[in-house]
Amino acid sequence: MSTDKAYYIPSKAVWPFIGTIGLMTTLAGFANYLNGFGYGSTMMVFGLMLFVLMLTGWFALQAAESESGMHNHGVEISYRMGMMWFIFSEVMFFAVFFGALWYTRNLSVDWLGGFGDGPGRSTNMLWPDFEAHWPTNGPGEIGGEFETMGAFGLPLLNTLLLLSSGVTCTWAHHGLLAGHRDQLIKGLAATVGLGFLFVICQATEYHEAYTEMGLTLGSGIYGSTFFMLTGFHGFHVCVGAIILTVVLFRSMKGHFTPENHFAFEGAAWYWHFVDVVWLGLFIFVYIL
Amino acid sequence: MSSVVAEHDDHHDHGPEKGILRWIFTTNHKDIGTLYLFFALAMFFVGGTMALIIRSELFEPGMQFVEPQFFNSMTTMHALVMVFGAVMPAFVGLANWMIPLMIGAPDMALPRMNNMSFWMLVAGVLLLASTLFMEGGAPASGWTLYPPLVLQTGDALPFAIFSVHMLGISSIMGAINVIVTVFNMRAPGMTLMKMPLFVWTWLITAFLLIAIMPVFAGAVTMLLTDRFFETSFFDAAGGGDPVLYQHIFWFFGHPEVYVMILPTFGVASTIIPVFARKPLFGYTSMVYATSAIAFLSFIVWAHHMFTVGMPIAGELYFMYATMLIAVPTGVKVFNWTATMWKGAMTFETPMLFSIAFVVLFTMGGFTGLMMSVAPSDFQYHDTYFIVAHFHYTLVPASVFILMAAGYFWLPKWTGNMYNERIGRLHFWLSAISVNILFFPQHFLGLAGMPRRIPDYAVQFADWNMISSIGAFIYGFSQLIFVWIVFDTIKGGSGKATDEVWEDARKHSLEWTLPSPTPYHTFEKPPEKIPTEHF
């Protein structure tokens, strides 16, 4: 067992290898599926099951170790730092898609429309009639006519949902720090509920876009950036909500103390990160 | 779950498990480091074989051995395997082995994740290698995977993309582990400015990795959706732009090449002082120079795209910003030289490789400076000149330093000295042949021979033949290193002392440990921190 001074170093790890096999099988299956091989989807499901098994087993092990006091202060600091740098990598991942939106919207679509044309540029030869505008599906009008998503219907509601989930999450954290388990559980339940409500609203919005507005992933650069940004964000909301659900169940089982609750903190940081990304989306994708 | 608790005396010589499972499930930083190093060495020969296929085809004009499509697959796969399978993993292996030893830590901070990042690497490389056997062949678009060309890849495309994802996950996990270890696991008294420079350069490299691998993942994800899910990111007809991919790729790609060179600098700064028997000249300036290079690497990416048709303001900005890199790099070269100045130098194999690195890397740096001048780059772009340039910065720099690191630390790892005569033979064969291999490519490039083509005009015949001869000498002489590794493990030329190199103990903590290093080290933090290196 760990003491205050000693750093816990596990002597072997079974789950990482299993998880790697799971992920590799999933991705190879997906690739085969994309290439039109029927067995790809079976492979994918099998790999995903293995991956989920790994997540369950590994996190259960971590939780058990944490509850038995093996994670001293030093280990906690490692986990916190690890989580922060992981979130930083996620920031960079979203930055790519925000960057793509900025670049196309402010630079390359204008160039397509002839801005800055001079000798040696071929734009006007290919699409002499194209006039730059945003939103656009390009000179080829890829994907046909579409309507753009307004900001003040469901998206505004979604903004309010996520912002209030950030508040309930912090309220739960205060409860945990003060030793009020009841407040912790209520706050977490509210956060998870608001999170899933967000996902439902987002799904409704997508459904509307596809069925009524003609707006799809294939609607040129507008559709591409819209669905990639909101889609990856929605995926992260799902992951965050699942993590928070696990933390909720652990709280109900009596896990965590005011001093030792890295899992809660990590989940909360992740949730706030997802929240901030949404604010970026709301401004740059929906409002502007 | 049994556990090893650092700082517990009763576990002092707790050895490893027996059998293959030890290697699959290990969390020990030395085991994982060894796995990384052997994997990298194996991939070095896989990538090297591909290079020899390229050089065989280019031995003389005309089509000799392979189809053009396969030739292009070879240039692509050679690069991907060497970058992601050989050089990067080799440095991660060194980081795993040496960082805990150098900062007096019992292990890496996140040992289970450490195991996962190794297996993710293997899985990623397996996915990549599997594309060689697919309908339509392996990716043949060059390692940069530019659209629209790359979108014409056959069944290999999604596999290559997912391979990049897995390699990215592996690198990010490895990098997070390095950063957390350095920030959280240093022995008492080991302040940041007392860390050996290898640790410093890896800390900065790890930051680069976390910042750029997600960017590459995002770029290839857009390739995937453009090909399979009807998006138009890189399709002008839909309002996208193929040049967007190039910007994103090189925002990743430029720091990526520094990921391969910064740890190289770190190892060189660790080895040279030991054999010059002097402290490293300008330790603090080395740290700042490394940070400056890392910062600059994020704001110079479009110098890879001078001929793509950027606005003139962009060309000028990226030209001047790129030239700035020469300043901190010059500081480093100056410091290495000043470290050797009036030192009591001896020329064991690690030092020979390190000196060759300083000289030959500087040449690679100078050709980089030539190409940073945008108007001149219009002449050099996509010719063999650039091939010569980046191979000078990767082979006689990164690879030479990896070899130097091998010779330098093998006695510590195995407890045995390597065979010095054979080591020097390896060095001289490598140092001479690498110049026969790459120097003529400067002439070819300046004369206008394009890269990534299987055939060429007859006026390029002579230098290509010389280059190919150099390639075969260089490639086969690397087998000597494999012999050295196994011979040293089996006993080499006798037992190594704990300190191995004269007064090495003054420079860094690993030399205070027994040779070979016990399975667990620094369960109690070291009492005295060496200070000779700054």
Short mmCIF file of N, CA, C and O in Angstrom, two decimals, chain A residues 5-14 16-17 20 23-24 27 30-32 34-35 37 58 61-62 65 74 77-79 81-82 85-86 88-89 92-93 96-97 103 108-109 111-112 127 137-140 142 217-218 220-221 224-225 228 232, chain B residues 1-7 17 24-25 27 106-107 109-112 115-116 119-120 123 155 158-159 162 166 169 176 179-180 183-185 207 210-211 214-215 218 221-222 225 228-233 236-239 241 243-244 247-248 311:
data_model
loop_
_atom_site.label_atom_id
_atom_site.label_comp_id
_atom_site.label_asym_id
_atom_site.label_seq_id
_atom_site.Cartn_x
_atom_site.Cartn_y
_atom_site.Cartn_z
N LYS A 5 4.51 9.31 1.23
CA LYS A 5 5.68 9.69 0.47
C LYS A 5 5.89 8.84 -0.79
O LYS A 5 6.49 9.29 -1.74
N ALA A 6 5.40 7.60 -0.77
CA ALA A 6 5.75 6.68 -1.85
C ALA A 6 4.84 6.87 -3.06
O ALA A 6 3.67 7.18 -2.92
N TYR A 7 5.43 6.68 -4.21
CA TYR A 7 4.69 6.84 -5.46
C TYR A 7 4.31 5.45 -5.96
O TYR A 7 5.15 4.59 -6.12
N TYR A 8 3.03 5.23 -6.20
CA TYR A 8 2.56 3.91 -6.58
C TYR A 8 2.91 3.60 -8.04
O TYR A 8 2.53 4.34 -8.95
N ILE A 9 3.63 2.50 -8.22
CA ILE A 9 3.99 2.08 -9.58
C ILE A 9 3.47 0.66 -9.79
O ILE A 9 3.98 -0.28 -9.18
N PRO A 10 2.45 0.48 -10.62
CA PRO A 10 1.91 -0.86 -10.84
C PRO A 10 2.96 -1.74 -11.50
O PRO A 10 3.77 -1.27 -12.30
N SER A 11 2.97 -3.03 -11.16
CA SER A 11 4.02 -3.89 -11.71
C SER A 11 3.64 -4.44 -13.07
O SER A 11 4.50 -4.80 -13.85
N LYS A 12 2.36 -4.55 -13.37
CA LYS A 12 2.03 -4.89 -14.76
C LYS A 12 0.65 -4.36 -15.12
O LYS A 12 -0.15 -4.04 -14.25
N ALA A 13 0.41 -4.25 -16.41
CA ALA A 13 -0.85 -3.69 -16.88
C ALA A 13 -1.37 -4.58 -17.99
O ALA A 13 -0.67 -4.83 -18.97
N VAL A 14 -2.58 -5.07 -17.85
CA VAL A 14 -3.17 -5.97 -18.84
C VAL A 14 -4.05 -5.18 -19.81
O VAL A 14 -4.07 -5.46 -21.01
N PRO A 16 -4.03 -2.04 -21.16
CA PRO A 16 -3.56 -1.27 -22.33
C PRO A 16 -3.43 -2.14 -23.59
O PRO A 16 -3.85 -1.71 -24.67
N PHE A 17 -2.91 -3.34 -23.43
CA PHE A 17 -2.73 -4.21 -24.59
C PHE A 17 -4.08 -4.60 -25.18
O PHE A 17 -4.30 -4.53 -26.40
N THR A 20 -5.58 -1.69 -26.97
CA THR A 20 -4.94 -1.44 -28.26
C THR A 20 -5.48 -2.39 -29.32
O THR A 20 -5.81 -1.97 -30.44
N LEU A 23 -8.96 -1.20 -30.25
CA LEU A 23 -8.99 -0.02 -31.11
C LEU A 23 -8.52 -0.35 -32.52
O LEU A 23 -9.10 0.08 -33.52
N MET A 24 -7.47 -1.16 -32.60
CA MET A 24 -6.94 -1.51 -33.92
C MET A 24 -7.98 -2.31 -34.71
O MET A 24 -8.17 -2.07 -35.91
N LEU A 27 -10.72 0.09 -35.92
CA LEU A 27 -10.33 0.95 -37.03
C LEU A 27 -10.12 0.15 -38.31
O LEU A 27 -10.54 0.56 -39.39
N PHE A 30 -13.51 -0.63 -39.59
CA PHE A 30 -14.12 0.55 -40.20
C PHE A 30 -13.53 0.79 -41.59
O PHE A 30 -14.25 1.07 -42.55
N ALA A 31 -12.21 0.64 -41.69
CA ALA A 31 -11.55 0.84 -42.99
C ALA A 31 -12.06 -0.18 -44.00
O ALA A 31 -12.36 0.16 -45.15
N ASN A 32 -12.20 -1.42 -43.57
CA ASN A 32 -12.72 -2.45 -44.48
C ASN A 32 -14.15 -2.14 -44.89
O ASN A 32 -14.55 -2.33 -46.04
N LEU A 34 -15.49 0.84 -45.08
CA LEU A 34 -15.45 1.95 -46.04
C LEU A 34 -15.03 1.47 -47.43
O LEU A 34 -15.48 2.01 -48.44
N ASN A 35 -14.18 0.45 -47.46
CA ASN A 35 -13.75 -0.08 -48.75
C ASN A 35 -14.78 -1.02 -49.36
O ASN A 35 -14.54 -1.60 -50.41
N PHE A 37 -16.18 -3.85 -47.89
CA PHE A 37 -16.16 -5.26 -47.51
C PHE A 37 -17.16 -5.49 -46.38
O PHE A 37 -17.12 -4.81 -45.35
N TRP A 58 -10.40 -1.11 -16.95
CA TRP A 58 -9.32 -0.22 -16.53
C TRP A 58 -9.84 0.81 -15.51
O TRP A 58 -9.23 1.03 -14.46
N LEU A 61 -10.59 -0.72 -12.21
CA LEU A 61 -9.34 -0.96 -11.48
C LEU A 61 -8.82 0.33 -10.85
O LEU A 61 -8.44 0.36 -9.68
N GLN A 62 -8.84 1.41 -11.65
CA GLN A 62 -8.37 2.70 -11.12
C GLN A 62 -9.21 3.13 -9.92
O GLN A 62 -8.69 3.61 -8.92
N GLU A 65 -8.39 1.06 -6.89
CA GLU A 65 -7.09 1.46 -6.33
C GLU A 65 -7.19 2.79 -5.60
O GLU A 65 -6.64 2.98 -4.52
N GLY A 74 1.20 12.54 -4.79
CA GLY A 74 2.04 12.59 -5.98
C GLY A 74 1.36 11.99 -7.20
O GLY A 74 1.41 12.53 -8.30
N ILE A 77 -1.28 14.29 -8.51
CA ILE A 77 -0.74 15.39 -9.31
C ILE A 77 -0.44 14.91 -10.73
O ILE A 77 -0.74 15.59 -11.71
N SER A 78 0.10 13.70 -10.84
CA SER A 78 0.37 13.17 -12.18
C SER A 78 -0.91 13.07 -12.99
O SER A 78 -0.95 13.42 -14.18
N TYR A 79 -1.95 12.57 -12.35
CA TYR A 79 -3.22 12.43 -13.08
C TYR A 79 -3.76 13.79 -13.51
O TYR A 79 -4.24 13.96 -14.64
N MET A 81 -2.08 16.59 -14.05
CA MET A 81 -1.28 17.14 -15.15
C MET A 81 -1.59 16.40 -16.44
O MET A 81 -1.73 17.02 -17.50
N GLY A 82 -1.71 15.07 -16.34
CA GLY A 82 -2.01 14.28 -17.53
C GLY A 82 -3.31 14.74 -18.16
O GLY A 82 -3.40 14.94 -19.38
N TRP A 85 -2.96 18.16 -19.94
CA TRP A 85 -2.29 18.11 -21.24
C TRP A 85 -3.14 17.37 -22.26
O TRP A 85 -3.10 17.68 -23.46
N PHE A 86 -3.94 16.41 -21.80
CA PHE A 86 -4.86 15.75 -22.72
C PHE A 86 -5.87 16.76 -23.26
O PHE A 86 -6.15 16.81 -24.47
N PHE A 88 -5.43 19.90 -23.51
CA PHE A 88 -4.71 20.76 -24.45
C PHE A 88 -4.65 20.13 -25.84
O PHE A 88 -4.84 20.80 -26.86
N SER A 89 -4.43 18.80 -25.88
CA SER A 89 -4.39 18.15 -27.20
C SER A 89 -5.75 18.23 -27.88
O SER A 89 -5.84 18.39 -29.09
N MET A 92 -6.17 21.58 -29.48
CA MET A 92 -5.50 21.66 -30.77
C MET A 92 -6.31 20.94 -31.85
O MET A 92 -6.32 21.35 -33.01
N PHE A 93 -6.96 19.84 -31.47
CA PHE A 93 -7.77 19.11 -32.45
C PHE A 93 -8.91 19.99 -32.95
O PHE A 93 -9.15 20.10 -34.15
N VAL A 96 -8.00 22.84 -35.40
CA VAL A 96 -7.86 22.52 -36.83
C VAL A 96 -9.14 22.87 -37.57
O VAL A 96 -9.12 23.51 -38.62
N PHE A 97 -10.27 22.46 -37.00
CA PHE A 97 -11.53 22.66 -37.72
C PHE A 97 -11.98 24.12 -37.67
O PHE A 97 -12.52 24.64 -38.64
N TYR A 103 -10.13 29.87 -42.51
CA TYR A 103 -9.35 29.98 -43.74
C TYR A 103 -10.26 30.01 -44.97
O TYR A 103 -10.11 30.85 -45.86
N SER A 108 -9.99 31.64 -48.73
CA SER A 108 -9.98 30.89 -49.99
C SER A 108 -11.27 31.05 -50.78
O SER A 108 -11.23 31.01 -52.01
N VAL A 109 -12.41 31.27 -50.12
CA VAL A 109 -13.63 31.49 -50.90
C VAL A 109 -13.53 32.82 -51.65
O VAL A 109 -13.92 32.92 -52.82
N TRP A 111 -10.78 34.15 -52.70
CA TRP A 111 -9.86 33.92 -53.82
C TRP A 111 -10.58 33.22 -54.97
O TRP A 111 -10.36 33.54 -56.13
N LEU A 112 -11.46 32.27 -54.60
CA LEU A 112 -12.23 31.58 -55.65
C LEU A 112 -13.08 32.57 -56.43
O LEU A 112 -13.28 32.42 -57.63
N TRP A 127 -14.17 29.09 -63.10
CA TRP A 127 -15.51 29.51 -62.67
C TRP A 127 -15.60 31.03 -62.76
O TRP A 127 -15.64 31.74 -61.75
N ASN A 137 -21.77 26.76 -50.99
CA ASN A 137 -21.36 25.38 -51.29
C ASN A 137 -20.51 25.36 -52.56
O ASN A 137 -20.44 24.38 -53.27
N GLY A 138 -19.86 26.50 -52.81
CA GLY A 138 -18.84 26.55 -53.85
C GLY A 138 -19.39 26.78 -55.24
O GLY A 138 -20.59 26.72 -55.46
N PRO A 139 -18.48 27.06 -56.18
CA PRO A 139 -18.89 27.31 -57.56
C PRO A 139 -19.60 26.11 -58.17
O PRO A 139 -20.43 26.27 -59.08
N GLY A 140 -19.31 24.91 -57.71
CA GLY A 140 -19.95 23.72 -58.24
C GLY A 140 -21.31 23.46 -57.61
O GLY A 140 -22.00 22.51 -57.97
N ILE A 142 -22.09 22.18 -54.83
CA ILE A 142 -22.08 20.78 -54.38
C ILE A 142 -23.18 20.56 -53.35
O ILE A 142 -23.33 21.32 -52.40
N LEU A 217 -23.86 17.06 -44.69
CA LEU A 217 -22.40 17.05 -44.67
C LEU A 217 -21.85 17.32 -46.07
O LEU A 217 -20.75 17.82 -46.25
N GLY A 218 -22.67 16.98 -47.08
CA GLY A 218 -22.22 17.16 -48.47
C GLY A 218 -22.56 18.52 -49.05
O GLY A 218 -22.38 18.74 -50.24
N GLY A 220 -21.26 21.29 -49.67
CA GLY A 220 -20.10 22.14 -49.92
C GLY A 220 -19.36 22.46 -48.63
O GLY A 220 -19.48 21.76 -47.62
N ILE A 221 -18.60 23.55 -48.66
CA ILE A 221 -17.74 23.86 -47.52
C ILE A 221 -18.56 24.28 -46.30
O ILE A 221 -18.17 24.01 -45.16
N SER A 224 -19.74 21.05 -44.76
CA SER A 224 -18.59 20.31 -44.22
C SER A 224 -18.15 20.87 -42.88
O SER A 224 -18.01 20.15 -41.90
N THR A 225 -17.93 22.21 -42.86
CA THR A 225 -17.43 22.79 -41.61
C THR A 225 -18.52 22.75 -40.54
O THR A 225 -18.23 22.45 -39.38
N MET A 228 -18.84 19.03 -39.32
CA MET A 228 -17.63 18.50 -38.67
C MET A 228 -17.44 19.15 -37.30
O MET A 228 -17.16 18.48 -36.31
N PHE A 232 -18.16 16.80 -34.13
CA PHE A 232 -17.12 16.40 -33.19
C PHE A 232 -17.43 16.94 -31.79
O PHE A 232 -17.17 16.28 -30.78
N MET B 1 -3.52 -7.65 -7.86
CA MET B 1 -2.54 -6.76 -8.46
C MET B 1 -1.41 -6.51 -7.48
O MET B 1 -1.60 -5.89 -6.45
N SER B 2 -0.27 -7.04 -7.78
CA SER B 2 0.86 -6.75 -6.91
C SER B 2 1.37 -5.38 -7.24
O SER B 2 1.16 -4.87 -8.34
N SER B 3 2.02 -4.79 -6.29
CA SER B 3 2.48 -3.44 -6.58
C SER B 3 3.89 -3.25 -6.08
O SER B 3 4.29 -3.79 -5.06
N VAL B 4 4.64 -2.49 -6.83
CA VAL B 4 5.95 -2.10 -6.37
C VAL B 4 5.81 -0.70 -5.83
O VAL B 4 5.26 0.18 -6.48
N VAL B 5 6.24 -0.52 -4.62
CA VAL B 5 6.13 0.81 -4.05
C VAL B 5 7.51 1.43 -4.02
O VAL B 5 8.44 0.88 -3.46
N ALA B 6 7.61 2.54 -4.68
CA ALA B 6 8.89 3.23 -4.67
C ALA B 6 9.26 3.54 -3.23
O ALA B 6 8.39 3.74 -2.39
N GLU B 7 10.55 3.61 -2.96
CA GLU B 7 11.08 3.93 -1.64
C GLU B 7 10.86 2.84 -0.60
O GLU B 7 10.96 3.08 0.58
N GLU B 17 9.14 -10.31 -14.36
CA GLU B 17 8.48 -11.59 -14.58
C GLU B 17 9.24 -12.39 -15.64
O GLU B 17 9.96 -11.83 -16.45
N ILE B 24 4.78 -7.97 -22.80
CA ILE B 24 3.48 -7.47 -23.27
C ILE B 24 2.83 -6.58 -22.22
O ILE B 24 2.26 -5.54 -22.54
N PHE B 25 2.90 -6.98 -20.97
CA PHE B 25 2.17 -6.27 -19.93
C PHE B 25 3.06 -5.34 -19.09
O PHE B 25 2.62 -4.81 -18.09
N THR B 27 5.15 -2.50 -17.22
CA THR B 27 5.00 -1.08 -16.94
C THR B 27 6.34 -0.46 -16.57
O THR B 27 6.39 0.71 -16.20
N PRO B 106 11.71 7.01 -9.77
CA PRO B 106 11.60 5.55 -9.74
C PRO B 106 11.07 4.96 -11.05
O PRO B 106 11.32 3.80 -11.34
N ASP B 107 10.32 5.72 -11.81
CA ASP B 107 9.78 5.23 -13.09
C ASP B 107 9.16 6.43 -13.79
O ASP B 107 9.25 7.55 -13.31
N ALA B 109 5.89 8.63 -14.85
CA ALA B 109 4.79 9.00 -13.95
C ALA B 109 3.54 8.15 -14.19
O ALA B 109 2.79 7.86 -13.25
N LEU B 110 3.28 7.77 -15.43
CA LEU B 110 2.04 7.06 -15.76
C LEU B 110 2.40 5.74 -16.44
O LEU B 110 2.33 5.63 -17.67
N PRO B 111 2.80 4.74 -15.66
CA PRO B 111 3.39 3.53 -16.25
C PRO B 111 2.44 2.73 -17.12
O PRO B 111 2.86 2.15 -18.12
N ARG B 112 1.17 2.68 -16.77
CA ARG B 112 0.24 1.89 -17.60
C ARG B 112 0.05 2.55 -18.96
O ARG B 112 0.01 1.89 -20.00
N ASN B 115 2.84 1.78 -21.27
CA ASN B 115 2.69 0.51 -21.98
C ASN B 115 1.77 0.69 -23.19
O ASN B 115 2.07 0.25 -24.29
N MET B 116 0.66 1.40 -22.97
CA MET B 116 -0.30 1.56 -24.06
C MET B 116 0.31 2.34 -25.22
O MET B 116 0.08 2.02 -26.39
N TRP B 119 2.23 -0.03 -27.46
CA TRP B 119 1.45 -0.96 -28.30
C TRP B 119 0.63 -0.23 -29.35
O TRP B 119 0.39 -0.75 -30.44
N MET B 120 0.21 1.00 -29.03
CA MET B 120 -0.48 1.80 -30.04
C MET B 120 0.45 2.07 -31.23
O MET B 120 0.02 2.09 -32.38
N ALA B 123 0.61 -1.09 -33.27
CA ALA B 123 -0.64 -1.26 -34.01
C ALA B 123 -0.70 -0.30 -35.19
O ALA B 123 -1.09 -0.67 -36.30
N ASP B 155 -7.59 0.90 -51.79
CA ASP B 155 -8.08 0.46 -50.49
C ASP B 155 -7.20 0.93 -49.34
O ASP B 155 -7.61 0.92 -48.18
N PRO B 158 -8.05 4.50 -46.18
CA PRO B 158 -8.54 4.56 -44.79
C PRO B 158 -7.58 3.91 -43.81
O PRO B 158 -7.46 4.36 -42.67
N PHE B 159 -6.86 2.87 -44.26
CA PHE B 159 -5.91 2.22 -43.36
C PHE B 159 -4.76 3.18 -43.01
O PHE B 159 -4.34 3.27 -41.86
N PHE B 162 -6.16 5.79 -40.55
CA PHE B 162 -6.33 5.29 -39.18
C PHE B 162 -4.98 4.97 -38.55
O PHE B 162 -4.82 5.08 -37.33
N MET B 166 -3.71 6.26 -34.92
CA MET B 166 -3.14 5.45 -33.83
C MET B 166 -1.75 5.94 -33.45
O MET B 166 -1.40 6.02 -32.27
N ILE B 169 -2.20 8.98 -31.33
CA ILE B 169 -2.56 8.67 -29.94
C ILE B 169 -1.33 8.21 -29.18
O ILE B 169 -1.06 8.64 -28.06
N ILE B 176 2.64 13.14 -23.09
CA ILE B 176 2.04 13.51 -21.80
C ILE B 176 2.85 12.86 -20.68
O ILE B 176 3.17 13.50 -19.67
N ILE B 179 6.12 14.80 -20.09
CA ILE B 179 5.91 16.10 -19.42
C ILE B 179 5.59 15.89 -17.95
O ILE B 179 6.17 16.53 -17.06
N VAL B 180 4.65 14.96 -17.67
CA VAL B 180 4.25 14.74 -16.29
C VAL B 180 5.43 14.21 -15.47
O VAL B 180 5.64 14.62 -14.33
N PHE B 183 7.81 17.12 -14.77
CA PHE B 183 7.28 18.12 -13.84
C PHE B 183 7.03 17.55 -12.45
O PHE B 183 7.08 18.27 -11.46
N ASN B 184 6.71 16.27 -12.36
CA ASN B 184 6.22 15.74 -11.09
C ASN B 184 7.16 14.75 -10.41
O ASN B 184 6.97 14.44 -9.24
N MET B 185 8.14 14.21 -11.13
CA MET B 185 8.89 13.09 -10.57
C MET B 185 10.35 13.40 -10.30
O MET B 185 11.13 12.49 -10.01
N PHE B 207 6.03 18.85 -25.56
CA PHE B 207 5.05 19.92 -25.76
C PHE B 207 4.70 20.05 -27.24
O PHE B 207 3.51 20.14 -27.60
N ILE B 210 2.30 17.19 -28.31
CA ILE B 210 0.90 17.32 -27.89
C ILE B 210 0.20 18.39 -28.71
O ILE B 210 -0.98 18.30 -29.01
N ALA B 211 0.97 19.42 -29.11
CA ALA B 211 0.35 20.48 -29.88
C ALA B 211 0.10 20.09 -31.33
O ALA B 211 -0.86 20.57 -31.94
N PRO B 214 -2.57 16.21 -32.76
CA PRO B 214 -4.01 16.36 -33.03
C PRO B 214 -4.27 17.11 -34.33
O PRO B 214 -5.29 16.89 -34.99
N VAL B 215 -3.35 18.00 -34.71
CA VAL B 215 -3.54 18.76 -35.94
C VAL B 215 -3.44 17.82 -37.15
O VAL B 215 -4.26 17.88 -38.07
N GLY B 218 -6.53 15.77 -37.31
CA GLY B 218 -7.64 16.52 -37.90
C GLY B 218 -7.52 16.60 -39.41
O GLY B 218 -8.49 16.41 -40.15
N THR B 221 -8.38 13.34 -40.96
CA THR B 221 -9.81 13.08 -40.80
C THR B 221 -10.59 13.78 -41.91
O THR B 221 -11.54 13.24 -42.46
N MET B 222 -10.16 14.99 -42.26
CA MET B 222 -10.82 15.70 -43.35
C MET B 222 -10.59 14.98 -44.69
O MET B 222 -11.48 14.97 -45.54
N THR B 225 -13.18 12.20 -44.69
CA THR B 225 -14.55 12.60 -44.98
C THR B 225 -14.67 13.11 -46.41
O THR B 225 -15.70 12.92 -47.04
N PHE B 228 -14.92 9.74 -48.35
CA PHE B 228 -16.02 8.80 -48.09
C PHE B 228 -17.33 9.44 -47.65
O PHE B 228 -18.37 8.81 -47.69
N PHE B 229 -17.31 10.68 -47.18
CA PHE B 229 -18.54 11.25 -46.62
C PHE B 229 -18.93 12.57 -47.28
O PHE B 229 -19.59 13.41 -46.68
N GLU B 230 -18.48 12.76 -48.49
CA GLU B 230 -18.97 13.85 -49.34
C GLU B 230 -18.64 15.26 -48.89
O GLU B 230 -19.26 16.22 -49.33
N THR B 231 -17.72 15.45 -47.96
CA THR B 231 -17.38 16.82 -47.60
C THR B 231 -16.52 17.45 -48.69
O THR B 231 -16.05 16.76 -49.59
N SER B 232 -16.32 18.77 -48.59
CA SER B 232 -15.60 19.50 -49.64
C SER B 232 -14.46 20.33 -49.08
O SER B 232 -14.17 21.40 -49.57
N PHE B 233 -13.80 19.83 -48.01
CA PHE B 233 -12.75 20.65 -47.40
C PHE B 233 -11.67 21.01 -48.40
O PHE B 233 -11.19 22.14 -48.43
N ALA B 236 -12.22 22.58 -54.46
CA ALA B 236 -12.59 23.96 -54.78
C ALA B 236 -14.02 24.05 -55.33
O ALA B 236 -14.70 25.05 -55.13
N ALA B 237 -14.50 23.00 -55.99
CA ALA B 237 -15.85 23.03 -56.55
C ALA B 237 -16.88 23.24 -55.44
O ALA B 237 -17.93 23.85 -55.65
N GLY B 238 -16.59 22.74 -54.25
CA GLY B 238 -17.52 22.90 -53.14
C GLY B 238 -17.16 24.08 -52.24
O GLY B 238 -17.72 24.22 -51.16
N GLY B 239 -16.21 24.89 -52.66
CA GLY B 239 -15.83 26.05 -51.86
C GLY B 239 -14.63 25.79 -50.96
O GLY B 239 -14.22 26.67 -50.22
N ASP B 241 -10.50 24.16 -50.45
CA ASP B 241 -9.24 24.55 -51.05
C ASP B 241 -8.18 23.49 -50.74
O ASP B 241 -7.88 23.23 -49.58
N VAL B 243 -5.14 23.79 -50.94
CA VAL B 243 -4.01 24.43 -50.25
C VAL B 243 -4.26 24.47 -48.74
O VAL B 243 -3.33 24.48 -47.95
N LEU B 244 -5.54 24.46 -48.35
CA LEU B 244 -5.87 24.41 -46.92
C LEU B 244 -5.21 23.19 -46.28
O LEU B 244 -4.64 23.28 -45.19
N HIS B 247 -1.57 23.88 -45.66
CA HIS B 247 -1.34 24.72 -44.48
C HIS B 247 -1.46 23.88 -43.21
O HIS B 247 -0.61 23.98 -42.31
N ILE B 248 -2.53 23.09 -43.12
CA ILE B 248 -2.72 22.32 -41.88
C ILE B 248 -1.62 21.29 -41.74
O ILE B 248 -1.04 21.13 -40.67
N PRO B 311 -0.12 34.72 -51.35
CA PRO B 311 0.07 36.17 -51.53
C PRO B 311 1.51 36.54 -51.19
O PRO B 311 2.14 35.90 -50.35
#
